[in-house]
Each structure stands twice: as C-alpha cells, then as structure tokens.
Coordinates of C-alpha atoms in Angstrom, one line a residue:
M1299 CA 0.0 0.0 0.1
E1300 CA 1.2 3.3 -1.0
D1301 CA 1.7 6.1 1.5
P1302 CA -0.7 9.1 1.0
I1303 CA 0.5 12.0 -0.9
E1304 CA 2.7 14.3 1.4
I1305 CA 1.7 17.8 1.7
K1306 CA 4.8 19.7 2.8
V1307 CA 3.8 21.8 5.7
P1308 CA 6.4 23.2 8.2
S1309 CA 6.1 21.3 11.4
P1310 CA 8.1 20.8 14.5
M1311 CA 6.8 17.3 14.8
K1312 CA 9.3 14.5 14.9
G1313 CA 8.7 10.9 15.4
S1314 CA 7.5 7.5 13.9
G1315 CA 5.9 7.3 10.4
I1316 CA 2.5 6.7 11.9
K1317 CA 2.7 10.0 13.6
R1318 CA 3.9 11.7 10.4
K1319 CA 0.7 10.2 8.3
K1320 CA -1.8 11.4 11.1
W1321 CA -0.2 14.8 10.8
M1322 CA -0.5 14.8 7.0
L1323 CA -4.2 13.4 7.4
W1324 CA -5.2 16.3 9.7
S1325 CA -3.3 18.8 7.3
I1326 CA -5.6 17.7 4.6
V1327 CA -8.5 18.1 6.9
G1328 CA -7.3 21.6 7.7
V1329 CA -7.0 22.7 4.1
A1330 CA -10.5 21.4 3.3
V1331 CA -11.9 23.4 6.3
I1332 CA -10.3 26.7 4.9
A1333 CA -11.6 25.8 1.4
L1334 CA -15.2 25.3 2.7
G1335 CA -14.8 28.4 4.7
G1336 CA -13.9 30.5 1.8
S1337 CA -16.9 29.1 -0.1
A1338 CA -19.1 29.8 2.8
Y1339 CA -18.1 33.4 2.9
A1340 CA -18.3 33.7 -0.9
F1341 CA -21.9 32.5 -0.8
R1342 CA -22.8 33.9 2.6
G1343 CA -25.8 35.7 1.2
S1344 CA -27.5 32.5 -0.4
I1345 CA -26.8 30.7 2.9
S1346 CA -28.2 33.3 5.1
D1347 CA -31.4 33.5 2.9
W1348 CA -31.8 29.6 3.0
I1349 CA -31.3 29.7 6.9
K1350 CA -33.7 32.5 7.2
K1351 CA -36.3 31.3 4.8
D1352 CA -38.6 29.5 7.3
A1353 CA -37.2 31.4 10.4
P1354 CA -39.9 33.1 12.5
V1355 CA -40.2 37.0 12.3
V1356 CA -38.4 38.6 15.3
S1357 CA -39.0 42.0 16.3
T1358 CA -36.0 44.5 16.4
T1359 CA -37.9 46.7 19.0
S1360 CA -39.0 45.5 22.3
S1361 CA -42.7 46.1 23.0
T1362 CA -42.0 46.7 26.6
E1363 CA -39.9 49.7 26.3
T1364 CA -41.0 53.2 25.8
P1365 CA -38.7 55.2 23.5
A1366 CA -37.7 58.7 24.5
A1367 CA -39.6 61.4 22.9
T1368 CA -38.2 63.6 20.0
S1369 CA -39.4 67.0 19.2
E1370 CA -39.5 66.2 15.4
V1371 CA -39.3 63.1 13.4
T1372 CA -36.8 63.1 10.5
D1373 CA -37.5 59.7 9.3
V1374 CA -40.8 58.4 10.1
T1375 CA -40.4 54.9 8.6
P1376 CA -41.5 52.7 11.6
T1377 CA -39.0 50.1 13.1
T1378 CA -41.5 47.2 12.3
P1379 CA -40.3 43.7 12.9
A1380 CA -38.0 42.4 10.3
T1381 CA -39.6 40.5 7.4
T1382 CA -38.2 38.4 4.6
S1383 CA -39.4 38.0 1.1
T1384 CA -41.2 34.8 0.3
E1385 CA -41.4 33.4 -3.1
I1386 CA -45.0 33.4 -4.3
V1387 CA -46.2 30.5 -6.1
P1388 CA -49.4 31.0 -7.9
I1389 CA -52.2 28.6 -7.1
V1390 CA -53.4 26.9 -10.3
D1391 CA -56.5 24.8 -11.0
A1392 CA -55.7 22.1 -13.7
G1393 CA -58.0 22.1 -16.7
V1394 CA -59.5 25.6 -15.9
T1395 CA -58.9 28.5 -18.3
W1396 CA -60.0 31.8 -16.8
Q1397 CA -61.2 34.6 -19.0
T1398 CA -62.5 38.2 -18.7
P1399 CA -66.1 38.0 -17.5
T1400 CA -68.5 37.9 -20.4
K1401 CA -72.1 38.8 -20.0
L1402 CA -74.6 36.1 -20.9
A1403 CA -78.3 36.1 -21.5
D1404 CA -80.8 35.0 -18.8
L1405 CA -80.1 31.5 -17.9
K1406 CA -83.0 31.2 -15.6
L1407 CA -81.0 29.4 -12.9
F1408 CA -83.0 31.2 -10.2
K1409 CA -86.8 30.8 -9.9
S1410 CA -88.7 33.5 -11.2
G1411 CA -92.2 34.9 -10.1
G1412 CA -91.0 35.5 -6.6
D1413 CA -88.2 37.5 -5.0
F1414 CA -85.8 37.2 -8.1
E1415 CA -87.2 38.6 -11.3
P1416 CA -84.9 38.4 -14.6
S1417 CA -84.2 42.3 -14.0
D1418 CA -82.6 41.3 -10.5
V1419 CA -79.9 38.9 -11.9
A1420 CA -77.1 39.0 -14.3
Y1421 CA -74.9 36.1 -15.6
Y1422 CA -71.2 36.1 -16.5
Q1423 CA -69.0 33.4 -18.0
V1424 CA -65.7 33.5 -16.2
A1425 CA -63.9 30.4 -17.3
T1426 CA -64.0 27.3 -19.5
F1427 CA -63.0 23.7 -18.7
S1428 CA -60.8 21.5 -20.8
A1429 CA -63.1 18.7 -20.2
G1430 CA -66.0 20.8 -21.6
G1431 CA -68.3 23.3 -20.0
S1432 CA -67.8 26.5 -18.2
L1433 CA -67.9 28.4 -14.9
I1434 CA -70.8 31.0 -14.4
V1435 CA -71.2 33.9 -12.0
G1436 CA -74.7 34.7 -11.1
E1437 CA -74.9 38.4 -9.9
V1438 CA -78.1 39.1 -7.7
A1439 CA -79.6 42.2 -5.9
C1440 CA -79.8 40.9 -2.5
G1441 CA -81.2 43.8 -0.7
P1442 CA -80.1 47.4 0.0
G1443 CA -76.7 46.1 1.1
G1444 CA -75.8 45.6 -2.6
L1445 CA -75.0 42.6 -4.8
C1446 CA -74.4 39.0 -4.0
Y1447 CA -72.4 36.5 -6.3
Y1448 CA -73.1 32.9 -6.9
H1449 CA -71.1 30.3 -8.9
F1450 CA -72.6 27.7 -11.3
K1451 CA -70.7 25.0 -13.0
K1452 CA -72.0 24.0 -16.4
G1453 CA -70.9 20.6 -17.1
A1454 CA -70.1 19.3 -20.8
D1455 CA -73.5 17.7 -20.7
G1456 CA -75.1 21.2 -20.4
V1457 CA -76.3 20.4 -16.7
Y1458 CA -75.8 23.2 -14.2
N1459 CA -74.5 22.8 -10.7
Y1460 CA -74.8 25.5 -8.1
L1461 CA -71.4 25.6 -6.2
T1462 CA -72.2 26.4 -2.6
K1463 CA -68.6 26.8 -1.6
H1464 CA -68.2 29.5 -4.1
S1465 CA -71.3 31.8 -3.2
S1466 CA -72.0 34.8 -1.2
D1467 CA -73.4 34.3 2.4
S1468 CA -76.8 35.9 2.3
D1469 CA -80.0 35.6 4.3
S1470 CA -81.8 36.5 1.2
L1471 CA -80.9 33.5 -0.6
S1472 CA -82.3 30.0 0.4
V1473 CA -80.9 27.3 -1.9
S1474 CA -84.1 25.1 -1.6
K1475 CA -86.3 28.2 -2.4
Y1476 CA -84.5 30.3 -4.9
I1477 CA -82.5 27.9 -7.1
A1478 CA -84.2 26.6 -10.0
T1479 CA -85.1 22.9 -10.0
V1480 CA -83.1 22.0 -13.0
V1481 CA -80.0 23.1 -11.1
N1482 CA -78.1 20.5 -9.0
I1483 CA -76.7 21.5 -5.7
D1484 CA -73.1 21.0 -5.4
S1485 CA -71.6 21.3 -1.8
T1486 CA -68.2 19.8 -2.5
T1487 CA -66.5 21.2 -5.6
S1488 CA -64.3 24.2 -5.2
Y1489 CA -61.5 25.8 -6.9
A1490 CA -58.4 26.8 -5.0
S1491 CA -57.6 29.9 -7.3
I1492 CA -60.8 31.6 -6.4
S1493 CA -60.9 30.6 -2.7
S1494 CA -60.5 33.2 -0.1
P1495 CA -58.8 32.2 3.1
D1496 CA -59.3 34.1 6.4
Q1497 CA -55.7 35.1 6.2
I1498 CA -53.1 35.4 3.4
A1499 CA -49.4 36.6 3.3
T1500 CA -47.8 38.7 0.6
E1501 CA -44.2 38.1 -0.9
K1502 CA -43.1 40.5 2.0
N1503 CA -44.8 38.4 4.5
V1504 CA -47.4 41.2 5.3
V1505 CA -50.4 39.3 6.6
L1506 CA -54.0 40.3 5.7
K1507 CA -57.2 39.0 7.1
R1508 CA -60.4 38.6 5.1
A1509 CA -63.1 41.4 5.6
W1510 CA -66.6 41.1 3.8
T1511 CA -67.1 43.2 0.6
E1512 CA -67.1 41.3 -2.7
T1513 CA -67.6 43.0 -6.0
W1514 CA -66.2 43.1 -9.6
Y1515 CA -62.6 44.2 -10.1
S1516 CA -64.0 46.4 -13.0
S1517 CA -66.1 48.4 -10.6
L1518 CA -63.1 49.5 -8.6
V1519 CA -62.1 53.1 -9.0
S1520 CA -58.3 53.6 -9.9
P1521 CA -56.9 50.4 -8.3
T1522 CA -53.3 50.3 -7.6
K1523 CA -51.3 47.0 -7.4
I1524 CA -49.3 46.9 -4.2
A1525 CA -48.6 43.2 -3.5
T1526 CA -48.9 39.7 -4.6
T1527 CA -50.1 36.5 -2.9
S1528 CA -50.6 32.7 -4.1
Y1529 CA -54.3 33.6 -4.4
G1530 CA -54.0 36.6 -6.6
E1531 CA -52.7 40.2 -6.6
I1532 CA -53.6 42.8 -3.9
F1533 CA -55.0 46.3 -4.9
R1534 CA -55.3 49.3 -3.1
V1535 CA -58.1 51.8 -3.6
A1536 CA -58.3 55.2 -1.8
T1537 CA -61.6 57.0 -1.9
Q1538 CA -62.9 60.3 -0.5
P1539 CA -66.0 60.2 1.7
T1540 CA -69.2 61.1 -0.2
A1541 CA -70.7 63.1 2.7
A1542 CA -70.9 67.0 2.1
T1543 CA -69.2 67.4 5.6
A1544 CA -66.3 64.9 4.5
E1545 CA -62.9 65.5 5.9
T1546 CA -60.5 66.8 3.5
S1547 CA -57.3 65.7 5.4
A1548 CA -58.2 62.1 5.2
Q1549 CA -59.6 59.4 3.0
Y1550 CA -60.7 55.8 3.3
I1551 CA -58.2 53.1 2.3
T1552 CA -59.2 49.5 1.2
Y1553 CA -57.3 46.6 0.0
Y1554 CA -58.7 43.9 -2.4
L1555 CA -57.5 40.6 -3.4
K1556 CA -58.3 40.0 -7.0
H1557 CA -59.5 36.5 -7.9
A1558 CA -59.0 34.7 -11.4
D1559 CA -63.0 35.0 -12.0
G1560 CA -62.7 38.9 -12.0
L1561 CA -64.3 39.3 -8.5
V1562 CA -62.4 41.1 -5.7
I1563 CA -62.5 40.4 -1.9
E1564 CA -61.9 43.0 0.7
Y1565 CA -58.8 42.3 3.0
R1566 CA -57.4 44.3 5.9
L1567 CA -54.1 44.3 7.6
S1568 CA -53.6 42.0 10.3
D1569 CA -51.5 44.4 12.3
N1570 CA -52.2 43.5 15.9
L1571 CA -52.8 47.2 16.5
M1572 CA -56.2 47.1 18.2
T1573 CA -58.0 44.6 20.4
D1574 CA -61.4 43.2 19.3
D1575 CA -62.9 45.9 21.9
S1576 CA -60.9 48.7 20.0
V1577 CA -58.3 49.2 22.5
A1578 CA -55.2 50.6 20.9
L1579 CA -52.2 48.3 21.7
V1580 CA -49.8 51.2 22.2
T1581 CA -47.6 52.7 24.7
F1582 CA -47.3 56.5 24.6
T1583 CA -44.0 58.1 25.5
G1584 CA -43.8 58.7 29.1
L1585 CA -47.1 57.0 29.9
A1586 CA -48.2 53.6 31.1
K1587 CA -49.5 51.1 28.4
N1588 CA -52.7 52.5 26.8
T1589 CA -56.1 51.3 27.8
E1590 CA -58.2 53.7 26.0
K1591 CA -60.4 52.8 22.8
Y1592 CA -59.8 54.3 19.4
F1593 CA -61.5 54.4 15.9
A1594 CA -59.4 53.5 13.1
S1595 CA -60.5 56.8 11.6
I1596 CA -60.7 60.4 12.0
I1597 CA -63.6 60.7 9.7
A1598 CA -66.8 61.3 11.5
S1599 CA -67.9 57.9 12.9
H1600 CA -71.6 58.5 13.3
C1601 CA -73.5 55.6 15.0
G1602 CA -70.6 52.9 14.7
S1603 CA -67.0 52.4 15.2
G1604 CA -66.0 54.2 12.1
S1605 CA -66.3 53.7 8.4
G1606 CA -63.3 51.6 7.9
V1607 CA -59.5 52.6 7.9
S1608 CA -58.7 56.2 7.1
I1609 CA -55.3 57.4 6.0
L1610 CA -53.8 60.9 5.5
S1611 CA -54.5 62.1 2.1
D1612 CA -52.0 64.7 2.0
V1613 CA -48.5 63.3 3.0
S1614 CA -46.4 66.3 1.8
N1615 CA -43.7 67.4 4.3
I1616 CA -44.8 64.3 6.2
T1617 CA -41.4 63.9 8.0
T1618 CA -41.6 67.6 9.5
R1619 CA -45.4 67.2 10.3
L1620 CA -45.1 64.2 12.5
K1621 CA -43.1 63.5 15.8
D1622 CA -42.6 60.4 17.8
A1623 CA -45.4 59.4 20.1
G1624 CA -44.3 55.9 21.3
V1625 CA -44.4 52.3 20.3
A1626 CA -47.0 49.7 19.4
D1627 CA -47.1 46.3 20.7
N1628 CA -46.1 45.0 17.2
G1629 CA -42.8 46.8 17.5
S1630 CA -43.8 49.7 15.1
R1631 CA -43.5 53.4 15.9
I1632 CA -46.5 55.6 16.3
Y1633 CA -46.6 59.3 15.9
Y1634 CA -48.4 62.6 16.9
F1635 CA -48.7 65.8 14.7
S1636 CA -45.9 68.0 15.3
S1637 CA -48.1 71.2 15.2
N1638 CA -51.5 71.6 16.9
D1639 CA -52.6 73.6 14.1
D1640 CA -52.3 70.6 11.5
L1641 CA -55.5 70.5 9.4
A1642 CA -56.1 66.8 10.5
L1643 CA -56.1 67.8 14.2
T1644 CA -58.5 70.9 13.4
Q1645 CA -60.9 68.8 11.7
A1646 CA -60.7 66.2 14.5
Y1647 CA -61.7 68.8 16.9
T1648 CA -64.6 69.9 14.8
T1649 CA -65.7 66.2 14.5
Y1650 CA -65.6 66.1 18.3
S1651 CA -67.5 69.5 19.0
N1652 CA -70.1 69.3 16.3
G1653 CA -73.4 69.0 18.0
R1654 CA -72.2 69.6 21.4
D1655 CA -73.4 72.5 23.4
A1656 CA -70.7 74.7 25.0
A1657 CA -71.2 73.4 28.5
N1658 CA -70.3 69.9 27.4
T1659 CA -67.3 70.8 25.0
I1660 CA -63.8 71.2 26.3
T1661 CA -61.3 73.6 24.7
K1662 CA -59.1 72.6 21.7
E1663 CA -56.1 72.8 24.1
A1664 CA -57.6 70.3 26.6
F1665 CA -58.8 68.1 23.7
L1666 CA -55.2 68.0 22.3
A1667 CA -53.7 67.2 25.7
K1668 CA -55.5 64.0 25.8
N1669 CA -53.9 62.3 22.8
P1670 CA -57.0 62.5 20.6
V1671 CA -55.1 61.2 17.4
F1672 CA -52.1 59.1 16.7
I1673 CA -50.7 58.0 13.2
W1674 CA -49.2 54.7 12.3
K1675 CA -47.2 54.0 9.0
N1676 CA -48.3 50.6 7.8
P1677 CA -46.2 48.3 5.8
F1678 CA -47.8 49.5 2.6
S1679 CA -46.6 53.1 3.4
D1680 CA -50.0 54.5 4.1
Y1681 CA -50.3 56.7 7.2
E1682 CA -53.3 55.4 9.2
T1683 CA -55.0 57.7 11.5
F1684 CA -56.6 56.7 14.9
F1685 CA -59.0 58.8 17.0
K1686 CA -60.0 58.5 20.5
Q1687 CA -63.5 57.0 21.0
E1688 CA -64.0 59.4 24.0
F1689 CA -64.4 62.2 21.4
A1690 CA -66.7 60.4 19.0
P1691 CA -69.4 62.6 17.3
L1692 CA -72.8 62.7 18.6
G1693 CA -74.4 61.1 15.8
E1694 CA -76.3 58.2 17.3
C1695 CA -78.2 55.7 15.5
G1696 CA -81.5 57.5 15.0
K1697 CA -84.4 55.7 16.5
P1698 CA -84.1 52.1 15.3
V1699 CA -87.6 50.5 15.8
V1700 CA -88.0 46.7 16.1
Y1701 CA -91.3 44.8 15.3
L1702 CA -91.8 41.2 16.3
Y1703 CA -94.3 39.0 14.5
P1704 CA -94.1 35.3 16.0
T1705 CA -96.5 32.7 14.5
K1706 CA -98.1 32.2 17.9
T1707 CA -97.9 34.2 21.2
T1708 CA -94.4 33.6 22.4
Q1709 CA -92.1 34.9 25.1
V1710 CA -89.3 36.7 23.1
S1711 CA -86.0 38.0 24.2
V1712 CA -84.1 40.8 22.2
N1713 CA -80.6 42.1 22.6
V1714 CA -78.8 44.7 20.6
G1715 CA -75.0 45.0 20.0
A1716 CA -74.8 48.6 20.9
K1717 CA -74.4 51.0 23.7
I1718 CA -78.0 51.9 24.3
T1719 CA -78.7 55.5 25.4
K1720 CA -82.4 55.6 24.9
S1721 CA -85.0 52.9 24.7
E1722 CA -88.8 52.2 25.3
P1723 CA -89.6 50.2 27.0
A1724 CA -86.6 50.3 29.4
Y1725 CA -83.8 48.1 27.9
G1726 CA -81.8 47.0 30.9
K1727 CA -79.7 43.9 29.9
G1728 CA -82.2 43.4 27.0
W1729 CA -85.8 43.1 26.3
N1730 CA -88.1 40.2 27.2
V1731 CA -91.6 40.7 26.0
L1732 CA -94.6 38.6 25.3
A1733 CA -95.1 38.9 21.5
D1734 CA -98.3 38.3 19.6
P1735 CA -98.7 37.5 16.0
S1736 CA -100.2 40.9 15.4
G1737 CA -97.2 42.4 16.5
K1738 CA -98.4 43.6 19.9
L1739 CA -95.8 43.3 22.5
T1740 CA -96.6 43.0 26.3
L1741 CA -94.1 43.8 29.3
N1742 CA -95.1 44.3 32.9
N1743 CA -98.9 44.4 31.9
V1744 CA -98.0 47.4 29.5
V1745 CA -98.5 46.9 25.7
Y1746 CA -96.1 48.4 23.1
P1747 CA -96.4 48.4 19.3
N1748 CA -92.6 47.9 19.0
L1749 CA -89.2 48.1 20.7
F1750 CA -87.4 51.4 20.3
W1751 CA -83.6 52.2 20.9
E1752 CA -81.0 54.7 20.2
G1753 CA -77.3 54.4 20.8
I1754 CA -73.7 53.7 19.3
G1755 CA -73.3 50.4 17.5
K1756 CA -70.5 48.2 18.6
G1757 CA -69.7 47.4 15.1
E1758 CA -68.4 49.1 12.0
Y1759 CA -70.5 51.9 10.2
P1760 CA -70.8 51.0 6.6
Q1761 CA -69.1 53.1 4.0
I1762 CA -71.4 55.1 1.5
S1763 CA -70.8 53.6 -2.0
S1764 CA -74.3 54.0 -3.8
G1765 CA -77.7 55.6 -3.1
F1766 CA -80.0 58.0 -4.6
V1767 CA -79.8 61.9 -5.0
V1768 CA -83.4 63.2 -4.9
K1769 CA -85.0 66.7 -5.4
K1770 CA -86.7 68.1 -2.3
A1771 CA -90.1 68.0 -4.0
D1772 CA -89.9 64.3 -4.6
I1773 CA -88.6 63.1 -1.2
A1774 CA -92.0 61.9 0.1
N1775 CA -92.9 59.8 -2.9
T1776 CA -89.4 58.3 -3.2
L1777 CA -89.3 57.3 0.4
K1778 CA -92.7 55.6 0.0
A1779 CA -91.5 53.7 -3.2
H1780 CA -88.4 52.6 -1.4
L1781 CA -89.9 51.4 1.7
A1782 CA -92.4 49.3 -0.3
K1783 CA -89.5 47.9 -2.4
L1784 CA -87.6 47.1 0.9
G1785 CA -90.5 45.1 2.2
L1786 CA -92.1 47.1 4.9
N1787 CA -95.8 46.8 5.4
S1788 CA -98.3 49.8 5.5
Q1789 CA -98.1 50.2 9.3
E1790 CA -94.3 50.1 9.4
S1791 CA -94.0 52.5 6.5
A1792 CA -96.4 54.9 7.9
D1793 CA -94.4 54.9 11.3
F1794 CA -91.2 55.5 9.4
M1795 CA -92.6 58.4 7.4
E1796 CA -94.2 60.0 10.5
Y1797 CA -90.9 59.9 12.3
W1798 CA -88.3 60.7 9.4
L1799 CA -90.1 62.9 6.9
P1800 CA -90.2 66.0 9.1
K1801 CA -86.4 65.4 9.6
M1802 CA -85.5 65.6 5.8
P1803 CA -83.2 68.5 4.9
A1804 CA -84.5 71.6 3.5
T1805 CA -81.5 71.8 1.0
P1806 CA -82.5 71.5 -2.8
Y1807 CA -81.3 67.9 -2.8
T1808 CA -81.0 65.0 -0.5
R1809 CA -78.9 61.8 -0.7
L1810 CA -80.5 58.7 0.4
S1811 CA -78.4 55.5 0.9
W1812 CA -80.0 52.3 2.5
F1813 CA -78.2 49.7 4.5
G1814 CA -79.8 46.1 4.7
T1815 CA -79.8 43.2 7.2
S1816 CA -76.2 42.0 6.5
Q1817 CA -74.8 45.6 7.1
M1818 CA -76.8 46.3 10.2
D1819 CA -75.8 42.9 11.7
R1820 CA -72.2 44.0 11.5
L1821 CA -73.0 47.5 13.0
A1822 CA -75.4 46.6 15.8
P1823 CA -75.9 42.6 15.9
L1824 CA -79.5 41.9 16.9
T1825 CA -79.9 38.6 19.0
V1826 CA -83.4 37.4 19.0
S1827 CA -84.6 34.3 20.9
P1828 CA -86.4 32.1 19.8
K1829 CA -84.5 32.5 16.4
P1830 CA -86.8 34.2 13.8
D1831 CA -87.3 32.7 10.3
S1832 CA -86.7 35.9 8.6
V1833 CA -85.4 39.3 9.5
I1834 CA -85.6 42.5 7.7
R1835 CA -83.3 45.3 8.8
I1836 CA -83.1 48.6 7.0
F1837 CA -81.3 51.8 8.0
L1838 CA -81.5 55.2 5.9
D1839 CA -78.2 57.2 5.8
F1840 CA -79.0 60.6 4.3
E1841 CA -77.7 64.2 4.0
G1842 CA -78.7 67.3 2.5
L1843 CA -77.0 68.6 -0.7
N1844 CA -76.9 72.0 -2.3
A1845 CA -76.2 70.5 -5.6
P1846 CA -76.5 67.0 -7.0
I1847 CA -73.5 64.7 -6.9
S1848 CA -72.5 61.7 -9.0
L1849 CA -73.4 58.5 -7.1
P1850 CA -74.0 54.9 -8.4
E1851 CA -77.6 54.1 -8.0
Q1852 CA -78.6 51.2 -5.4
K1853 CA -80.6 48.3 -6.2
L1854 CA -83.4 47.7 -3.6
K1855 CA -84.6 44.3 -2.7
S1856 CA -86.9 42.9 0.1
I1857 CA -86.5 39.8 1.9
E1858 CA -89.5 37.3 2.0
R1859 CA -91.6 37.3 5.2
K1860 CA -92.0 33.7 6.4
G1861 CA -92.7 32.2 9.7
F1862 CA -91.4 34.2 12.8
T1863 CA -90.5 37.6 11.3
V1864 CA -88.5 40.4 12.7
V1865 CA -88.5 43.8 11.1
E1866 CA -86.4 46.9 12.1
W1867 CA -86.0 50.4 10.5
G1868 CA -83.8 53.3 11.6
G1869 CA -81.7 56.2 10.3
L1870 CA -79.1 58.8 10.5
L1871 CA -79.0 62.3 9.2
R1872 CA -75.6 63.4 8.5
G1873 CA -74.2 66.9 9.1
N1874 CA -77.1 67.7 11.6

C-alpha cells in the first residue's frame, strides 16, 4: 500500500511514520476546512437566505420599552419587525382557463315569479374547462346592502351545478327556495384559485385578514397593485367620503384580493394594533400602556365604530409634520402631529365638537392634551389615523324600531349589540316581552307596538358607495316607493314616514343611502330568541345637498316574510 501523498507543511513534529501520516491527514482536513470556509464566505448571502427562509419573524424593537420622545421626526419609517421575502407560487386549477367576465343572456338558474325577477339577476361566464363546460357567476340584487355573487358550473352535458362553496353568504338566498329545480346542488366542488382564506400573506410576509366586501374588479375606482399572494394580486383603493361634510385631510383606504374570475374580496391588515374591543395596543412615550379605545378613522364615525380605515390624504412634508409618540405592541413606531394647527387635528376637533353645546365641550387645548389622534405608517406606506372614541361625534343611530311577528303568542328576548342611550320600554340588559302574531308586545302589563332604541353600534359603520340623489319636492314619494321595495308593510312604512319625513333636509337635494340586514348585523348585531325565520333590517343614511352629486344607484330588494318575522328600521341624518 502506498503512503498518502505528502503535503509539505512546516512542522516541528518528529517521530514515527504513523505520527507523520496522522499529521498529513489532519493537514488535509485543515485545508478542506479553509476551502469550505472560503466558499461559505463567498456564498454567505445565499446561505443566510436559506437559513432565514422559514425562520420566525423577530421584532427589532421591544414592545415593553417606551422610547424617548423627540421634538421632530426626520425619518418616520417605523421600526417594524424584520420581514423576509417569500417566493410566491401562484395557485393553479388544472383544466381551468380563466377569462375576462363575459355577460350572458338570462340562464334562468334562479326561480322567477318571486323575489328574483330576470331584472334582478345578471350572468357572466368567467372560465372554461378542458373537459368541456364553463363556470358562470350569477350576480343577484340581494337587498339594499348591494349585490351577491353565486357560482354555477356548467358541465359538458349542459347540466348546471350550484357551487355552494363559491357563493355569497346571504339571508336573502335560500338554496331550496330560490335555485331553479333544473340546477343540481353541489356542496363539494371548489377551486383553489378563487378561494378566499381568512388570512393570506404577501411576498413580503405582510399578513392580511379577510373582511366581507365582494365586487367586480372592474367596478373599482383607480386600483393600484401593491402586493402579490398565491391567491392573486392585492390592489389598493383610496376614496374620499361622499358626505358633504367629509374631511379633506383624510380618505378611506381599502385593500382587495383579485381572484381569477374577476371578483375582488376585501382584506385588511392583520396588524395586531387593536383589540377586538377597539383598545389601541400602544404605549405612548412617558405613559403607562394605553387602555383607551380608538377608532381606526378620524372621519366622522356616526353611530358605529368608524367607516373603515382612514389615512392621511396629504403626505407632503410628512417628515416634519410628525413627531414620535411611542411604540405599538407589534414593534412599530407611532406618531403625533408636530403642530397643533395641523389640518387633520383641526378637523378632528370639529368632528368632536359638532353638535355639542358649550357646557359639554372642552377647549381645543384640553382636547389636544388627551392624545386624541395618533398615526401609524403601515407596511404599505399608508399613514393610518386613529381617533380616541372618547371624542366620538354625537351621531347616534336614529330611532331604530323593532317589530316582532311570531306565528303564535311567544315569550321573546331581544338584545342589541350597541351602547343603548335611549329605549322604550327600558332596555336594561335586554328586552324580554310577550309577542303576539299581530305585533303587539306586552311587558309588565303594558302594551307596546314595537321596541325602540338609540345608541352607538359596537360594530363598524358601513361606507357609503351608492344611493339616490333626490330633489326636495320628490322626497316623500321616493321614500314611500323605497319602503315598499324594501318589504315594509303599510303600518311600518307609516311609522317610518311619520318620524323621518319631518327630519328631511331643507336643501334642494338629498342623498338617500340604504343599509340592509347584513350591514346592520355588522354594525349592531340583533340577537333574538327564539330564532326568527326571517329578519328585515333597513337603515337610512341621508344628508342634504346644495347641488347633485354623482353616485351609483342602489338596487333595492326585499326579503320574503316567512314564519317568525323580525323587522327593524332606523336612520341617521349626517351633518345635523
């Protein structure tokens, strides 16, 4: 056996051939280690990326430390937790070819002659299958809340299947009642590329959570692509409030996931910035951890917790307009306005003071001393605004009235997800009344025609995206026509008109926008026991206009009354 190749390395070692061979072996190992070390250094970036690819995100800022305050912020980029880019692999459904939605003739997939007439439904082909057939979206006017979308698979044999896993949740659509008998009900088929998980992550590991709005991508106004996910691209839409008294310093921001079928689903940042009870998870500089509730908006919040997320619409000179305010639990910085004269603060104070008498209104200086507004720069570089709920405007939900119509005399309990400020009969921890099929309600030997409440909804006040602009002379007739379309009976309509007609603005025009059951359930959930068979909740948001505005017209639709029926109406006059 030949000796290993000698590598001449200076060595003080002496001794036997065995020792010499061991030394040569260790020398080879040493050279290999040096070579590997050099390669590792040369490719250190690739190795680092490989190691970090699945590593958990680690915050670079401790959430338990309160940073020192500074008089001015020169770089307002927040110290958010470090994120790594993740390669996005698009989800693909084999055998499906997606296409631009193409409108079709009436396919008669819904029963006619009842709640859904041909004029209430539109059909669009959104995909074809390699095995034959196509995927159809049925667009249905499902109440004043807007439109609902239902997917049908047309097989190669021409038979239609209603896909329950790809259809809107709506009380207005009962499969057994509204789907045509020639359509099969398919509760198993689904397509991953048009599925909407509760949470999704972008290529920058920004996590978003699903909201509820669903609409066509083509209906979005000036969408801007800002991120990509496996399920599709994320678009940002910024809109100004339609109210005549709208804030000019802020605008609404919405993020949408675009599906392959042309529909978009609303998503919001999963930022861990607020608790479910609206407490801001922040620590202001020099103060204990915050326990106060905030709206995610400085736009007037009316009778709910705000109309979505608002951002600063003007970010010019933003680095000098903001100063450090502290840190959020998620590791991000939060900010105040540097000047008490900033337009956003001025308008926030106007929002607070509007409608309050002098005796119940604090000065602007006292208002500013209570940290009424803070700002957070989110991962998409939008400056979100947060407004302390203590200073919410006095726009309570105006006289929601609840009617109960059981099929037989029944003891009924009713609870409203709102902070009740007025009620008849007394609300207490809820109502518990004896309800008659005629609508008569008895409590403590006193008879009531309905249940009345006012207060602040615990949920989110809907955004105004459609409605009607009506001339002053046409208000009465328009309201009567709308109430009939929305399913109110003659007594309920008369009660509504008696209360709200005298409150209509004296301006030349009035904007009328209706919310339906699904929107009211998010604003102020209504819990009724025993559970009703049908629920009709309508709410009128209206304001006076000196001149007409451009506004998409709503499609009004009623919900069929069947079995134990609950009806509620209410309203809110803006800018009052």
